[in-house]
Structure formats: C-alpha cells, structure tokens
mmCIF file of C-alpha atoms and ligand atoms in Angstrom:
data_model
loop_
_atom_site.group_PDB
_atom_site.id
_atom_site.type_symbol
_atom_site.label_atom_id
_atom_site.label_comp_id
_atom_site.label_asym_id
_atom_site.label_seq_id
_atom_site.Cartn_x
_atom_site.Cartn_y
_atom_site.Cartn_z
ATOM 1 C CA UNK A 1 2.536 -8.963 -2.189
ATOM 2 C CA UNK A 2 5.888 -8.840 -0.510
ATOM 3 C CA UNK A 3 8.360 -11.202 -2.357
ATOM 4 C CA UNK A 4 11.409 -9.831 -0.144
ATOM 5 C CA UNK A 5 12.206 -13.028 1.157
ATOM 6 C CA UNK A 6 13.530 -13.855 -2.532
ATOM 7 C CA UNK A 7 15.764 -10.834 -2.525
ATOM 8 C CA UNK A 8 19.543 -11.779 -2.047
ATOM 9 C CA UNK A 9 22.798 -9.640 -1.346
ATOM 10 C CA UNK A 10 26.044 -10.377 -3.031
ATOM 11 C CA UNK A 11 27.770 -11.183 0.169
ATOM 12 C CA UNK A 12 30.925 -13.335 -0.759
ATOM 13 C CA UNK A 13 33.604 -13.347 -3.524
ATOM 14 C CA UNK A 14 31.811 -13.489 -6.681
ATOM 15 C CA UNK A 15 33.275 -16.691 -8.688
ATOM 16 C CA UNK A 16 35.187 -15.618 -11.674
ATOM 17 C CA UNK A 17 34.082 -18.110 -14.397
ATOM 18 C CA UNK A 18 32.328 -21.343 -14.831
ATOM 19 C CA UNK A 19 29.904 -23.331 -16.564
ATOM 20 C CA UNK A 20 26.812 -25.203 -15.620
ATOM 21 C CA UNK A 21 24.362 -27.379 -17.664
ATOM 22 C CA UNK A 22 21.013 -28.679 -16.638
ATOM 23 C CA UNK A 23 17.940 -29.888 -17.827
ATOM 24 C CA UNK A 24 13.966 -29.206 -17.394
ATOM 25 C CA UNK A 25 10.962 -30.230 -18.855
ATOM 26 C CA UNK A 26 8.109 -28.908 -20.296
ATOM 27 C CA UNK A 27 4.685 -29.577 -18.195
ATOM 28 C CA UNK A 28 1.194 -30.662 -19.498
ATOM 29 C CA UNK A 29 -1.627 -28.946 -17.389
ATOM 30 C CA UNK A 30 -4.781 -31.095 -16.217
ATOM 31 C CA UNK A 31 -6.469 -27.701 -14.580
ATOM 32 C CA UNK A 32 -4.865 -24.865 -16.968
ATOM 33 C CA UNK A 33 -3.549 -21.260 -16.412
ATOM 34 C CA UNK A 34 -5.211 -19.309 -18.908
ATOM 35 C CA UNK A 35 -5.755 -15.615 -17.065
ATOM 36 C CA UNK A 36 -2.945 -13.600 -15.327
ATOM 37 C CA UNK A 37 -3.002 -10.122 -13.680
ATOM 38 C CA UNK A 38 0.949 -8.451 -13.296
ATOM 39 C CA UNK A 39 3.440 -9.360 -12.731
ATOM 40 C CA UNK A 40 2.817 -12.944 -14.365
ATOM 41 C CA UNK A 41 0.105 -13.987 -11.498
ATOM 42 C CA UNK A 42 -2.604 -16.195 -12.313
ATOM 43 C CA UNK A 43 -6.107 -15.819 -11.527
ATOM 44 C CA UNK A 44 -6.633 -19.322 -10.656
ATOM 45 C CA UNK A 45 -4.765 -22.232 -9.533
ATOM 46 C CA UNK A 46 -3.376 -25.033 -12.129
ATOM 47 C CA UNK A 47 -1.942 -28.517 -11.604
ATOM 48 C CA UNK A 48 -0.130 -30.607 -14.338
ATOM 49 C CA UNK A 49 1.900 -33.215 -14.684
ATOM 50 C CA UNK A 50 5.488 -32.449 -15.636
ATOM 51 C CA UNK A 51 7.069 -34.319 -18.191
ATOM 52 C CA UNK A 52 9.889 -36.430 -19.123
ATOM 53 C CA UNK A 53 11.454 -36.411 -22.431
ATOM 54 C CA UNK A 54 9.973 -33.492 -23.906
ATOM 55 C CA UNK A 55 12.953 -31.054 -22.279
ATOM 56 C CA UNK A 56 15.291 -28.402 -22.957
ATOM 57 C CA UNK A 57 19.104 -28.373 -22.040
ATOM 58 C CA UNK A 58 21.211 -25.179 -21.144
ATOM 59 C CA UNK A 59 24.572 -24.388 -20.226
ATOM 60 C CA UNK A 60 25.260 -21.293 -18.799
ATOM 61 C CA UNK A 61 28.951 -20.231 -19.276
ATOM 62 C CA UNK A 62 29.608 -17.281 -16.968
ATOM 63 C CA UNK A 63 32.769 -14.942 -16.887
ATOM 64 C CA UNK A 64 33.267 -11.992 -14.338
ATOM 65 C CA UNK A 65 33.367 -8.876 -15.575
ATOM 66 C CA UNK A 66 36.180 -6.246 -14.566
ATOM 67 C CA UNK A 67 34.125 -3.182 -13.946
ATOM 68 C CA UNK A 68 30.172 -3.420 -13.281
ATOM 69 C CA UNK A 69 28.194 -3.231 -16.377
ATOM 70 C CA UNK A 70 24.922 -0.944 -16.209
ATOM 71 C CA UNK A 71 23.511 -3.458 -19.080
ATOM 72 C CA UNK A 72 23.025 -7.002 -19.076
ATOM 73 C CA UNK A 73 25.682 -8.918 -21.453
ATOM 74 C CA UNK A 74 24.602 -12.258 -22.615
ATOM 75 C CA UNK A 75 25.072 -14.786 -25.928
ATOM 76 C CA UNK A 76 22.122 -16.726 -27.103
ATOM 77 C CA UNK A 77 22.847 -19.668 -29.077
ATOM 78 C CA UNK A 78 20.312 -22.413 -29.565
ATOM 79 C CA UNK A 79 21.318 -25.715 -31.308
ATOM 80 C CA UNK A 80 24.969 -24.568 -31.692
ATOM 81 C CA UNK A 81 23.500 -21.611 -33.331
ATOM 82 C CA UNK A 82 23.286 -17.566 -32.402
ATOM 83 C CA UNK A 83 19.510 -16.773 -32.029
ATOM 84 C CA UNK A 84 19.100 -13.314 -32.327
ATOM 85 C CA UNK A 85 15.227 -13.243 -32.455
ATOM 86 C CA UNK A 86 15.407 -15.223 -28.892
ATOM 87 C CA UNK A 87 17.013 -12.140 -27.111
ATOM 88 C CA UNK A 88 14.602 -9.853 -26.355
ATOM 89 C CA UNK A 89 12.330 -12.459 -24.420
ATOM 90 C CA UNK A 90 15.444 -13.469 -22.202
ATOM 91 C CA UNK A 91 15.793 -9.870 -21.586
ATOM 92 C CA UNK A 92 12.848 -8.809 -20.616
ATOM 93 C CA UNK A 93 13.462 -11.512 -18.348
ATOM 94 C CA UNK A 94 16.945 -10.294 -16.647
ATOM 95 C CA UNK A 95 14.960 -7.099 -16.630
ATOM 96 C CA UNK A 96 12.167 -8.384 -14.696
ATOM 97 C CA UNK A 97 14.408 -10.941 -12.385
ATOM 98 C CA UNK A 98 17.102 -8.129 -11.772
ATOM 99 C CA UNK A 99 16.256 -7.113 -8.503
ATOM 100 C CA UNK A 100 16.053 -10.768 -6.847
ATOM 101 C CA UNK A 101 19.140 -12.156 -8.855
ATOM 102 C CA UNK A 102 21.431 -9.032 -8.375
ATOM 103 C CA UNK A 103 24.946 -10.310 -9.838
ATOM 104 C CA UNK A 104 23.219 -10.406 -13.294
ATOM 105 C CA UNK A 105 25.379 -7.278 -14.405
ATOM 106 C CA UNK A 106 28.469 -8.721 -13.162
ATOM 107 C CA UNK A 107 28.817 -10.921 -15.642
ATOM 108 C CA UNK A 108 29.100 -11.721 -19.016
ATOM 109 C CA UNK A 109 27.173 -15.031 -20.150
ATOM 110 C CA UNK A 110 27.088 -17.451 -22.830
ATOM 111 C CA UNK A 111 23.832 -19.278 -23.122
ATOM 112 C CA UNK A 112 23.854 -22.287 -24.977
ATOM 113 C CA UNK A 113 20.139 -24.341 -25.534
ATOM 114 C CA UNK A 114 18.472 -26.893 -27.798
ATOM 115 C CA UNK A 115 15.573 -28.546 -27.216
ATOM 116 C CA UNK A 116 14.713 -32.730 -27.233
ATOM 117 C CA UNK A 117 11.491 -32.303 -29.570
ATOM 118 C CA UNK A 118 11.342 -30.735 -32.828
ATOM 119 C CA UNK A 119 11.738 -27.078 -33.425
ATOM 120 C CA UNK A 120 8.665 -25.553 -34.657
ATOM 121 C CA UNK A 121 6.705 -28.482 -33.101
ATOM 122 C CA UNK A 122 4.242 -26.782 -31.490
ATOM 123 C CA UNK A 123 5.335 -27.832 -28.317
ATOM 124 C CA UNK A 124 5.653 -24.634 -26.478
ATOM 125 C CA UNK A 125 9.425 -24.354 -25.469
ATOM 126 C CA UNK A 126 8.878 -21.284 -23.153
ATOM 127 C CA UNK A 127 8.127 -24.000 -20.261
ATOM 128 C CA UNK A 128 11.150 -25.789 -20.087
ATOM 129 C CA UNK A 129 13.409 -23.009 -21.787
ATOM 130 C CA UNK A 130 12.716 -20.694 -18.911
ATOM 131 C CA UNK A 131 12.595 -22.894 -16.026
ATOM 132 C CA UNK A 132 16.394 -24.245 -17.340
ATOM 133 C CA UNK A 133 17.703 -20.500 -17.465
ATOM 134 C CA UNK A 134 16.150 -20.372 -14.041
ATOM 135 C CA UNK A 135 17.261 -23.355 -12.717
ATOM 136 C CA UNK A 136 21.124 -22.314 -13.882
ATOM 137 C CA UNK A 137 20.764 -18.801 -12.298
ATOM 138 C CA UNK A 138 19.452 -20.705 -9.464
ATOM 139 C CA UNK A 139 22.653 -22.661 -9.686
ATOM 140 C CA UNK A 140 25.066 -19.812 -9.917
ATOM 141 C CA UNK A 141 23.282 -17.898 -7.047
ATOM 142 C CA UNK A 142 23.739 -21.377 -5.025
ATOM 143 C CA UNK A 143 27.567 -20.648 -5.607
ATOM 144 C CA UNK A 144 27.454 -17.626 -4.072
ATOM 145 C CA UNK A 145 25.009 -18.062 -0.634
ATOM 146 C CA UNK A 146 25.806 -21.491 -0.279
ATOM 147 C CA UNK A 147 24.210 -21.628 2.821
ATOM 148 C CA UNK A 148 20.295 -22.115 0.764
ATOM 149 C CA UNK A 149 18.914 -24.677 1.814
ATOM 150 C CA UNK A 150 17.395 -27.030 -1.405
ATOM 151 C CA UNK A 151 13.525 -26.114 -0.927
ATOM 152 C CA UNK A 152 14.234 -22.185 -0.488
ATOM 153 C CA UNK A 153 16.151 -22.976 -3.611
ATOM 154 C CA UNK A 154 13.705 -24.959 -5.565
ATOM 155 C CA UNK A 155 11.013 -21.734 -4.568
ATOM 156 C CA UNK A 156 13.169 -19.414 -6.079
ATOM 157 C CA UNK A 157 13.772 -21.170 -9.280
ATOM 158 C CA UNK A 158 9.963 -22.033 -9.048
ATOM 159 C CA UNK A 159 9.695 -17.986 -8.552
ATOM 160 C CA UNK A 160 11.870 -16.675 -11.249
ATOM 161 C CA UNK A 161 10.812 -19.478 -13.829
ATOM 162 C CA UNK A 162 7.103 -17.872 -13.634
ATOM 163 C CA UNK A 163 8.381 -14.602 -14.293
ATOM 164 C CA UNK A 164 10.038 -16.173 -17.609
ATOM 165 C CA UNK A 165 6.788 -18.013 -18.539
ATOM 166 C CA UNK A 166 3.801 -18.425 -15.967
ATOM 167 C CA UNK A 167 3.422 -22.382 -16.786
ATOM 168 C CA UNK A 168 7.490 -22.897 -17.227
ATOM 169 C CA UNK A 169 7.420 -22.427 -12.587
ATOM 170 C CA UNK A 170 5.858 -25.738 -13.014
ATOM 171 C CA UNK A 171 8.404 -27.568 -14.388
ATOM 172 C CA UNK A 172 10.820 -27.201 -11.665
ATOM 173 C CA UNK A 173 9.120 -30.287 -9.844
ATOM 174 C CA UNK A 174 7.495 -33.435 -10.705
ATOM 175 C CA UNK A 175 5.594 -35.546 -11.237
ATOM 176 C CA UNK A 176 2.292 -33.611 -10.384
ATOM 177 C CA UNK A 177 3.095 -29.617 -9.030
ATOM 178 C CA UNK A 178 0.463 -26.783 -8.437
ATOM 179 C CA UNK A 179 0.981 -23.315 -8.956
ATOM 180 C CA UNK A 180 -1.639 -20.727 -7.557
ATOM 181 C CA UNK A 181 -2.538 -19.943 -3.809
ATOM 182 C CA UNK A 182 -5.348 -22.598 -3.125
ATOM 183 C CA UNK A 183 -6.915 -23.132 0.237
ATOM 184 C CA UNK A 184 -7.385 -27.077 -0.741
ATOM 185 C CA UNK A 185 -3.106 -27.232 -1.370
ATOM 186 C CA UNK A 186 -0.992 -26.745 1.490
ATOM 187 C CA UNK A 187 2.074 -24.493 0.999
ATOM 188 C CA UNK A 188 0.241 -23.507 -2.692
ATOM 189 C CA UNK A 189 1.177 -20.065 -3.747
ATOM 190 C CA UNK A 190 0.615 -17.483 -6.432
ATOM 191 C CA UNK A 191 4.144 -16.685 -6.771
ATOM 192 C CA UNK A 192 5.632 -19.988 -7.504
ATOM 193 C CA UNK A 193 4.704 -23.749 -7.461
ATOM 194 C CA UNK A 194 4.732 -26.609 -5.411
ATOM 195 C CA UNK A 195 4.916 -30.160 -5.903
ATOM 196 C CA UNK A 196 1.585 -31.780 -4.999
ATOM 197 C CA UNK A 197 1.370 -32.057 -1.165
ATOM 198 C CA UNK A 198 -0.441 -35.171 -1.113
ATOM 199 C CA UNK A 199 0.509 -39.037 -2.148
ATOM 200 C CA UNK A 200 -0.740 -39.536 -5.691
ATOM 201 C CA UNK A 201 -2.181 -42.502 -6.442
ATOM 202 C CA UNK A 202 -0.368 -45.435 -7.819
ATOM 203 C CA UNK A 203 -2.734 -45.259 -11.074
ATOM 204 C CA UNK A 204 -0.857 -42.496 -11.965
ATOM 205 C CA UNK A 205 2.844 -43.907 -11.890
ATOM 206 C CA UNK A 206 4.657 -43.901 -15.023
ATOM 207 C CA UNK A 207 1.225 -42.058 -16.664
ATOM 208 C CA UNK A 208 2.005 -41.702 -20.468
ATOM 209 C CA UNK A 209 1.260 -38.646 -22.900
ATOM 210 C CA UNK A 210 2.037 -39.613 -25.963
ATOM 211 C CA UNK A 211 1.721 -36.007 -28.001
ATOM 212 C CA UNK A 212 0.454 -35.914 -31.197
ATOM 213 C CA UNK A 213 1.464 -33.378 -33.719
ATOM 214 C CA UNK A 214 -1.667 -31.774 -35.810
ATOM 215 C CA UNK A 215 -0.468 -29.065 -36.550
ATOM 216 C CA UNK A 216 3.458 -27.384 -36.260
ATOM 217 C CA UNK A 217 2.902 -24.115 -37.817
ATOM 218 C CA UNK A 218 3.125 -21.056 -36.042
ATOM 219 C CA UNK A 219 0.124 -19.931 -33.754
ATOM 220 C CA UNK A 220 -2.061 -17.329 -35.270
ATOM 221 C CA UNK A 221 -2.504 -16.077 -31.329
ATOM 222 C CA UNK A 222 0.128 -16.273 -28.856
ATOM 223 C CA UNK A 223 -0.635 -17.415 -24.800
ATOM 224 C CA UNK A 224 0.127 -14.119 -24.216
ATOM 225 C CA UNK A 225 -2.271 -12.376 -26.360
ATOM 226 C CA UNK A 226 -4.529 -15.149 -25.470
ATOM 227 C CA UNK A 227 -4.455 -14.570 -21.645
ATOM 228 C CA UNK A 228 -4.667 -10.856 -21.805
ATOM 229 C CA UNK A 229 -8.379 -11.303 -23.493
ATOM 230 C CA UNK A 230 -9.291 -13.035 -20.146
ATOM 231 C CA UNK A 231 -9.571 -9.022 -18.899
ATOM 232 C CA UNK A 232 -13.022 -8.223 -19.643
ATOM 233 C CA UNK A 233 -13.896 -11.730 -21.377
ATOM 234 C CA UNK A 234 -18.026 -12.461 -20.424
ATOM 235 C CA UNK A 235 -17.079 -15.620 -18.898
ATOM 236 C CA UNK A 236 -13.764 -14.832 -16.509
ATOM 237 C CA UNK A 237 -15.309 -15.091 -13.113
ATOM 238 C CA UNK A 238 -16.908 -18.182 -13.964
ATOM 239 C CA UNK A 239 -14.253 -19.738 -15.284
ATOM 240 C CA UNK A 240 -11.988 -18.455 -12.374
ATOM 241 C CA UNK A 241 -14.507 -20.533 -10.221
ATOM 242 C CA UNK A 242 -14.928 -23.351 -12.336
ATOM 243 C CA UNK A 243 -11.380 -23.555 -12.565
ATOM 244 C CA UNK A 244 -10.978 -23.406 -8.456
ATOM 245 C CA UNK A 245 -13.787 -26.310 -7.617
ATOM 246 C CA UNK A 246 -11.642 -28.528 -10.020
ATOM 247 C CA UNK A 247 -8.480 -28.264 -8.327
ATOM 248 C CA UNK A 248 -10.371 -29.568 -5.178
ATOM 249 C CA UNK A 249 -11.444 -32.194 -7.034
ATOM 250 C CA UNK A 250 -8.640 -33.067 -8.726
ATOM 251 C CA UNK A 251 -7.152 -33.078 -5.898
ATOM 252 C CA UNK A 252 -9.187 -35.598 -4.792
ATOM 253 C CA UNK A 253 -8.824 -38.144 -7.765
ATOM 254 C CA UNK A 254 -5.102 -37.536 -7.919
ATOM 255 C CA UNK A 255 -5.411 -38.985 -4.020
ATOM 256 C CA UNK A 256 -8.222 -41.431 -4.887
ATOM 257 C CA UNK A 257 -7.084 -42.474 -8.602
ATOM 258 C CA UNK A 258 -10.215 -42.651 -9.703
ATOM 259 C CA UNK A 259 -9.811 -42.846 -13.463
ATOM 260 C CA UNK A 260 -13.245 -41.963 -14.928
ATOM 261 C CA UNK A 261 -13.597 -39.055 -12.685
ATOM 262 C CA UNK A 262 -9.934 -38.036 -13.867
ATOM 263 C CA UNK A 263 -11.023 -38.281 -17.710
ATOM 264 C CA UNK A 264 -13.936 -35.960 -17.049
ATOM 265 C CA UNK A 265 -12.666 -33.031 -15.276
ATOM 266 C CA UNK A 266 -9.156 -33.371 -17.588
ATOM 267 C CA UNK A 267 -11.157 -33.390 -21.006
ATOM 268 C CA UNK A 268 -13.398 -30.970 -19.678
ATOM 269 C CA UNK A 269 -10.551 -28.326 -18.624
ATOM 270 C CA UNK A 270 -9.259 -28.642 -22.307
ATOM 271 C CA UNK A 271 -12.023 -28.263 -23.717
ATOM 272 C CA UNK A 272 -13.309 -24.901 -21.589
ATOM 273 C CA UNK A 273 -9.741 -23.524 -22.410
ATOM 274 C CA UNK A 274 -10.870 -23.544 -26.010
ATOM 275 C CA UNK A 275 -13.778 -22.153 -25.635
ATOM 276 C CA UNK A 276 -12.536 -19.194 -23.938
ATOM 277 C CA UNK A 277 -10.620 -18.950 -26.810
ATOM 278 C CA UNK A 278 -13.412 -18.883 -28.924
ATOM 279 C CA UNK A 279 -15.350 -16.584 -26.760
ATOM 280 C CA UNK A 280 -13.138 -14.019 -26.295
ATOM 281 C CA UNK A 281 -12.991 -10.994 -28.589
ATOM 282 C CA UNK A 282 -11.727 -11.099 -30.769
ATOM 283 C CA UNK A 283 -12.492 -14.957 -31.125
ATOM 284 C CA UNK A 284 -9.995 -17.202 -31.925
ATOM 285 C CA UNK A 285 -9.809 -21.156 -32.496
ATOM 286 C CA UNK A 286 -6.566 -22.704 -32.283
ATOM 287 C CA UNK A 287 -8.082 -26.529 -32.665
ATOM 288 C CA UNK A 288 -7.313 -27.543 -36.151
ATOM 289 C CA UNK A 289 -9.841 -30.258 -38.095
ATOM 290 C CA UNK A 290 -7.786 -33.329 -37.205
ATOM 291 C CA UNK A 291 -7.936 -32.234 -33.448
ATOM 292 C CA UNK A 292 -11.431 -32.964 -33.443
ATOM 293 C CA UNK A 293 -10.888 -35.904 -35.410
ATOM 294 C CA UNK A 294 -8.288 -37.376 -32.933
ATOM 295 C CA UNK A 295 -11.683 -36.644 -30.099
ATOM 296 C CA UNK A 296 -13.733 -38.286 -31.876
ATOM 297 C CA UNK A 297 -11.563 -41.555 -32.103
ATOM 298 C CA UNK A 298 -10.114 -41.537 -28.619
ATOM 299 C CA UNK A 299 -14.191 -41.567 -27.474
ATOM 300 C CA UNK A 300 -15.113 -44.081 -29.901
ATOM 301 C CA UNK A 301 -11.996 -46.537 -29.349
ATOM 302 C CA UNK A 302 -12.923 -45.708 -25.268
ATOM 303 C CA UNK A 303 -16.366 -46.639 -25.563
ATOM 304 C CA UNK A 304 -15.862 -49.649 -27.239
ATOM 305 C CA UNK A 305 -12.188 -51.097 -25.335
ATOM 306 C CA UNK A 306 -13.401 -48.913 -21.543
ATOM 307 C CA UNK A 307 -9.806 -48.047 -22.247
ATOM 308 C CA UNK A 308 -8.468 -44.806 -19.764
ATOM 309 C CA UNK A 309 -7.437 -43.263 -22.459
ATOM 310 C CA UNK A 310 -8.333 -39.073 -22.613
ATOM 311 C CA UNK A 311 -7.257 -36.478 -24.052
ATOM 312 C CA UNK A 312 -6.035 -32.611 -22.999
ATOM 313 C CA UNK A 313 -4.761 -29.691 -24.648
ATOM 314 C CA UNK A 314 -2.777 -26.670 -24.732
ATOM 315 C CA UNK A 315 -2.785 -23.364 -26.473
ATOM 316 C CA UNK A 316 -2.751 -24.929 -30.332
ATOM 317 C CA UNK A 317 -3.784 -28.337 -32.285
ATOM 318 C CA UNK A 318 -1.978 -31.011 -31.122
ATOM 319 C CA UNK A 319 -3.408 -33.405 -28.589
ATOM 320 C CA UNK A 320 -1.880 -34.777 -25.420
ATOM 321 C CA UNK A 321 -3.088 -38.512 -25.383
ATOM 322 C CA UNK A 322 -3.171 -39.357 -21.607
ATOM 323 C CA UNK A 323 -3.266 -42.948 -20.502
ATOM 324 C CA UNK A 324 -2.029 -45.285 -17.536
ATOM 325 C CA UNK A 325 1.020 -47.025 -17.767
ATOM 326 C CA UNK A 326 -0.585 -50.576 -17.762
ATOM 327 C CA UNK A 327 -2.653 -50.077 -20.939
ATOM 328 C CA UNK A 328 0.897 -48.450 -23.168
ATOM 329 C CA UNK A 329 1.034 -51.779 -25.657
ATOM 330 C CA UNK A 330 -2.981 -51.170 -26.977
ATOM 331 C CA UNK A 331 -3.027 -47.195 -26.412
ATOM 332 C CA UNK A 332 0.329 -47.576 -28.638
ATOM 333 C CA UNK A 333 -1.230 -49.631 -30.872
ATOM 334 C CA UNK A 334 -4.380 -47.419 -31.321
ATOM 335 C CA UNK A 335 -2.437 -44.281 -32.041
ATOM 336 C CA UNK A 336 -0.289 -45.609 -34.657
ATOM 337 C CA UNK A 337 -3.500 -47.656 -36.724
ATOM 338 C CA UNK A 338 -5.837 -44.825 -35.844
ATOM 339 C CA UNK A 339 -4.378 -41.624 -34.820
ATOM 340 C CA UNK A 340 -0.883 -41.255 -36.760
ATOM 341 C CA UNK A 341 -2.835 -40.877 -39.974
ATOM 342 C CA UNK A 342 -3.979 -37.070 -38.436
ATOM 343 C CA UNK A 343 -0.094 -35.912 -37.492
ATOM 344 C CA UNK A 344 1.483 -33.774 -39.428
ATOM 345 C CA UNK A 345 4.113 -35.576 -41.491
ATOM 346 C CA UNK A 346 3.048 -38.760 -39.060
ATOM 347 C CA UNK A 347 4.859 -37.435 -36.116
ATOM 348 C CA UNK A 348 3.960 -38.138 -32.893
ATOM 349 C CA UNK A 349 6.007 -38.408 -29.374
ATOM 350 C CA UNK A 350 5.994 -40.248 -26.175
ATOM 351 C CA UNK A 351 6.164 -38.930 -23.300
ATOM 352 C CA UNK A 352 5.526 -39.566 -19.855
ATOM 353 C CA UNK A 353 5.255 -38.041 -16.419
ATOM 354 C CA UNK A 354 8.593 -36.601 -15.182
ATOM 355 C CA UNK A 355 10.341 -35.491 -12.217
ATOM 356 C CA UNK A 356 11.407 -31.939 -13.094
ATOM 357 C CA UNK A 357 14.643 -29.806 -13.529
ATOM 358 C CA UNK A 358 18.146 -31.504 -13.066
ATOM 359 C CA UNK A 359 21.898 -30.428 -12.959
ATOM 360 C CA UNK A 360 23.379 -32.289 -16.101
HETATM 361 C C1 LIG B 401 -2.760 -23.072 -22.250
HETATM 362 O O1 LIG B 401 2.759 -20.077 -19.532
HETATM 363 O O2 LIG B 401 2.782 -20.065 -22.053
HETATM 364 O O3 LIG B 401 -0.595 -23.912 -21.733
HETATM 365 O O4 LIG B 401 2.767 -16.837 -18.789
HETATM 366 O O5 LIG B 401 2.323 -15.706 -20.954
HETATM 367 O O6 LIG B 401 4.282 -17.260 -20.749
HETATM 368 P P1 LIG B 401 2.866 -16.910 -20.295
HETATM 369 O O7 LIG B 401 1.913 -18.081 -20.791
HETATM 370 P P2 LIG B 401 2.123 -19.630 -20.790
HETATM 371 O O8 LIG B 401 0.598 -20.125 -20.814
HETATM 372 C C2 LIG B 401 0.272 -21.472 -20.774
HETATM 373 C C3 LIG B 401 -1.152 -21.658 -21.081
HETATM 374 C C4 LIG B 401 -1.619 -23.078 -21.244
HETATM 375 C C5 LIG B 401 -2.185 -23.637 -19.952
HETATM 376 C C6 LIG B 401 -1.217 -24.050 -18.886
HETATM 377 O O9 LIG B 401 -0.075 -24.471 -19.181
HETATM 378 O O10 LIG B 401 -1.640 -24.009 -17.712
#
C-alpha cells in the first residue's frame, strides 16, 4: 500500500513553542476489529459508535529545539503525574509515525493526559489516549502546512491514531465511523476511518451506553496478544466473512433503524468476539460470571417490557448496555434495581453516542 500522500515536508518556519489541548473519545464497536496483519491493518471492516463522555484530554506543550535531536524527547504525565510505565507505548508510536510527522525530533514535548472515567476501569484508554496525541500532532502539523484542508486533516489523524491503537482511528469522528476498506462504504479504507457515509436513522440519535463495570482488574490477555492468535486460529476466514456480510447489513439497519435487526447482529458480534477468544490457543475467556448474569437479565427484562435494550462487548467483563434515547427513564431504572447489584463496587457510567475529537 502506498500511504505517500500522508507524507509531509517541513516547508515553513517551524513555530518555536506552544501549547494545545483537545479532547477524544473512546468508541464502542457494533461489528469489532479483532484480527490485524502489519502495520496495524485489520482483516475486516468495523463500525462503532463513538462516544461522548467516556474521553481523554491532552495538552501538548511543544518547545523548539536548538540543534536537531536524533531521539525523540518527550514528558509523560497523566493526572498531573509523570508516568513512566506509559512511555514506551508512546514511543513506539513516534517511532512508527516518524516518517509521516517529520518535525517530531525538533522538538521537545510535554504531554500532559487524564482520562474522564476511572483509572483501572477497564475501559480501554488506548482509544481515546491515542487518537488525542494524534489529534494534537495533527494540530501542530496544521501550524506548519496551513494550507490542509479539514478532511485531509481529519484522514491523517484518522491515519496516525490507528497506528497508536487500531480501534483509537475511530474515534476521530462521530457518531457512527467505519474503519476497513469495504465495497458496501464509500470512501472506507484500511488505513484510516471514515464517518458513516450514509444518513443514520433517527432511532439512533442520542443512542445511550450506559457501561457497566464487572470487573476493573487488569486483563489476563491483552487486545494485542488477543489479535495476534487470529493468525492461524481454526475459525479466521470465517469470521473475516462473517464479519464482512454484517457490515452490509448493518449498514442497512443503521439506514433503516430497524431495532430488532440491530439487537441481533450487535449481540451476536459480541458474542463471536468471545468466542474467538475462547477458541483460540491458547483459549482464553475474558467474560467474568456477572457478565453473563447482566445477559441473562437484559433478555429477560426485554422479553417481558419488548424494551430495545442489548447488549455488546469489548475485550474484558464489563457490558455496554445499548438502548434508544426514548426508553433512558426505564432502561435507567432497570440497571440500577437489576443490574448495579453485578458492578464492581456498584459503578456504572452513562454514556452516549458522541461526535469525536475536539480542540479544547
Ligand atoms: C475488542 O484497538 O485495542 O475492542 O490495535 O492492538 O491497539 P490494538 O487493539 P485495540 O483492539 C480493539 C478490539 C476490540 C474491538 C474493537 O474495538 O473493534
């Protein structure tokens, strides 16, 4: 693949020092990533809706540097704090973003980052922590070939975000982006994502996920582990497929809002992510006993109310509870007789569908 067209020159006056803050979500996927081939490429197509509160905020203080380093020279602090252990992942990502961002050595930075949900949540951070370093790159590099114009610069942010975190290129956009070349999605590509061509249906305005927390310990298996035992796993090319039909229809219920259909193929997805998990080898299960619980409830309260409610997951125990906006006051209701009593420490939060990364 030829990615030149993200390659920039330094071509004006680099600007000495500055600061910029902005915001980005993390995403829940309806049709998930869970495969990739180098460098950070899916093997199929995934949609999800990008959230709203659940985000991260960084400022990215940036000071010229005198002479041309030949390493890159950077500060990590995250809630006021230095991070140490979060260096290595943001370099590996200068490392791997070098070539298309190439004023990365002129400068020394100072990144400062906290998060709106609860450390150690089990809300993966990597989404909205790398698309908001991408997003103030993006920023910077804006500064410097002013002449972008804002999609070119919403693809590159897209682009570098993946190579941060596949899922965090997703978060860029909202309030429904793909990510994965897809012959049903116009403009879809491997390399980066794009908000969802099409008009979403009304149904979906405002759509509430309301996450509760099973389980906030630390993953026995990361997504990265986790997505490299899709190489050889017995099921891969059928899930590839699988995966590939349900974007087209998706597609079609996001267009439609046909809510029934839209439980099926949503609860399905999380659940065949999980089982690839538990057929791969070695097997893991990341679903704790209160995540089945909490599956069990949301299809016995839908069966008896016809509520919308449904569920999806990602890589670990808590559940996303999915639901339109019209039905908030009983779904609320539900979750805190019914469902709280599974959370972890009773923790729970609401979200909803979002609109993507923002200068603060
Ligand atoms: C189950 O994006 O966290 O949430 O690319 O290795 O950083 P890396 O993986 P990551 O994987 C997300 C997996 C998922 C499904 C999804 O978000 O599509």
């Amino acid at each position: 693949m030829d990615y030149s067209e993200f390659s920039t020159s330094i071509v004006s006056e680099l600007p000495k020092e500055g600061l910029i803050t902005c915001t980005s979500p993390s995403n829940i996927a309806l049709i998930k990533y869970w495969g990739k081939r180098p460098v950070q490429l899916p093997e199929n197509a995934s949609i999800s809706f990008t959230l709203d509160h659940c985000k991260t905020t960084t400022s990215l203080r940036y000071k010229k540097k005198e002479v041309l380093a030949t390493t890159f020279d950077f500060e990590l602090l995250f809630e006021g704090q230095p991070k140490p252990d979060f260096k290595p992942k943001i370099q590996a990502f200068f490392e791997r973003i070098e070539s298309y961002v190439p004023f990365l050595k002129h400068y020394t930075f100072t990144i400062e980052t906290s998060n709106t949900f609860p450390h150690s949540s089990g809300i993966a951070s990597s989404a909205s922590g790398m698309s908001a370093l991408a997003y103030c790159l993006m920023q910077l590099e804006k500064k410097i070939t002013p002449d972008i114009t804002d999609n070119d610069l919403l693809r590159k942010t897209s682009f570098l975000a993946r190579l941060g975190s596949g899922s965090a290129c997703r978060s860029i956009e909202g309030p429904v982006t793909v990510w994965g070349e897809h012959p049903d999605v116009t403009g879809s590509s491997d390399a980066f994502a794009v908000k969802f061509p099409d008009t979403v249906h009304q149904n979906f305005e405002h759509y509430q996920d309301t996450i509760l927390l099973i389980d906030k310990g630390e993953k026995q298996v990361s997504s990265t582990v986790g997505h490299n035992l899709m190489h050889g796993h017995p099921f891969a090319h059928q899930r590839f497929d699988q995966a590939t039909k349900n974007i087209s229809t998706l597609k079609e219920i996001l267009i439609s809002g046909d809510l029934d259909a839209f439980i099926g193929i949503v609860e399905s997805e999380a659940l065949t992510l999980h089982a690839m998990m538990m057929t791969s080898m070695p097997y893991f299960i990341l679903m704790k006993p209160h995540t089945l619980s909490v599956i069990q409830k949301i299809w016995e309260y839908r069966k008896i109310t016809g509520s919308k409610v449904c569920f999806t997951l990602d890589a670990g125990a808590n559940v996303h509870v999915l639901y339109p906006n019209q039905e908030k006051e009983k779904v609320l209701n539900f979750i805190t007789n019914e469902l709280v009593a599974y959370c972890q420490n009773g923790q729970y939060i609401c979200d909803k569908i979002g609109f993507g990364a923002k200068i603060v």
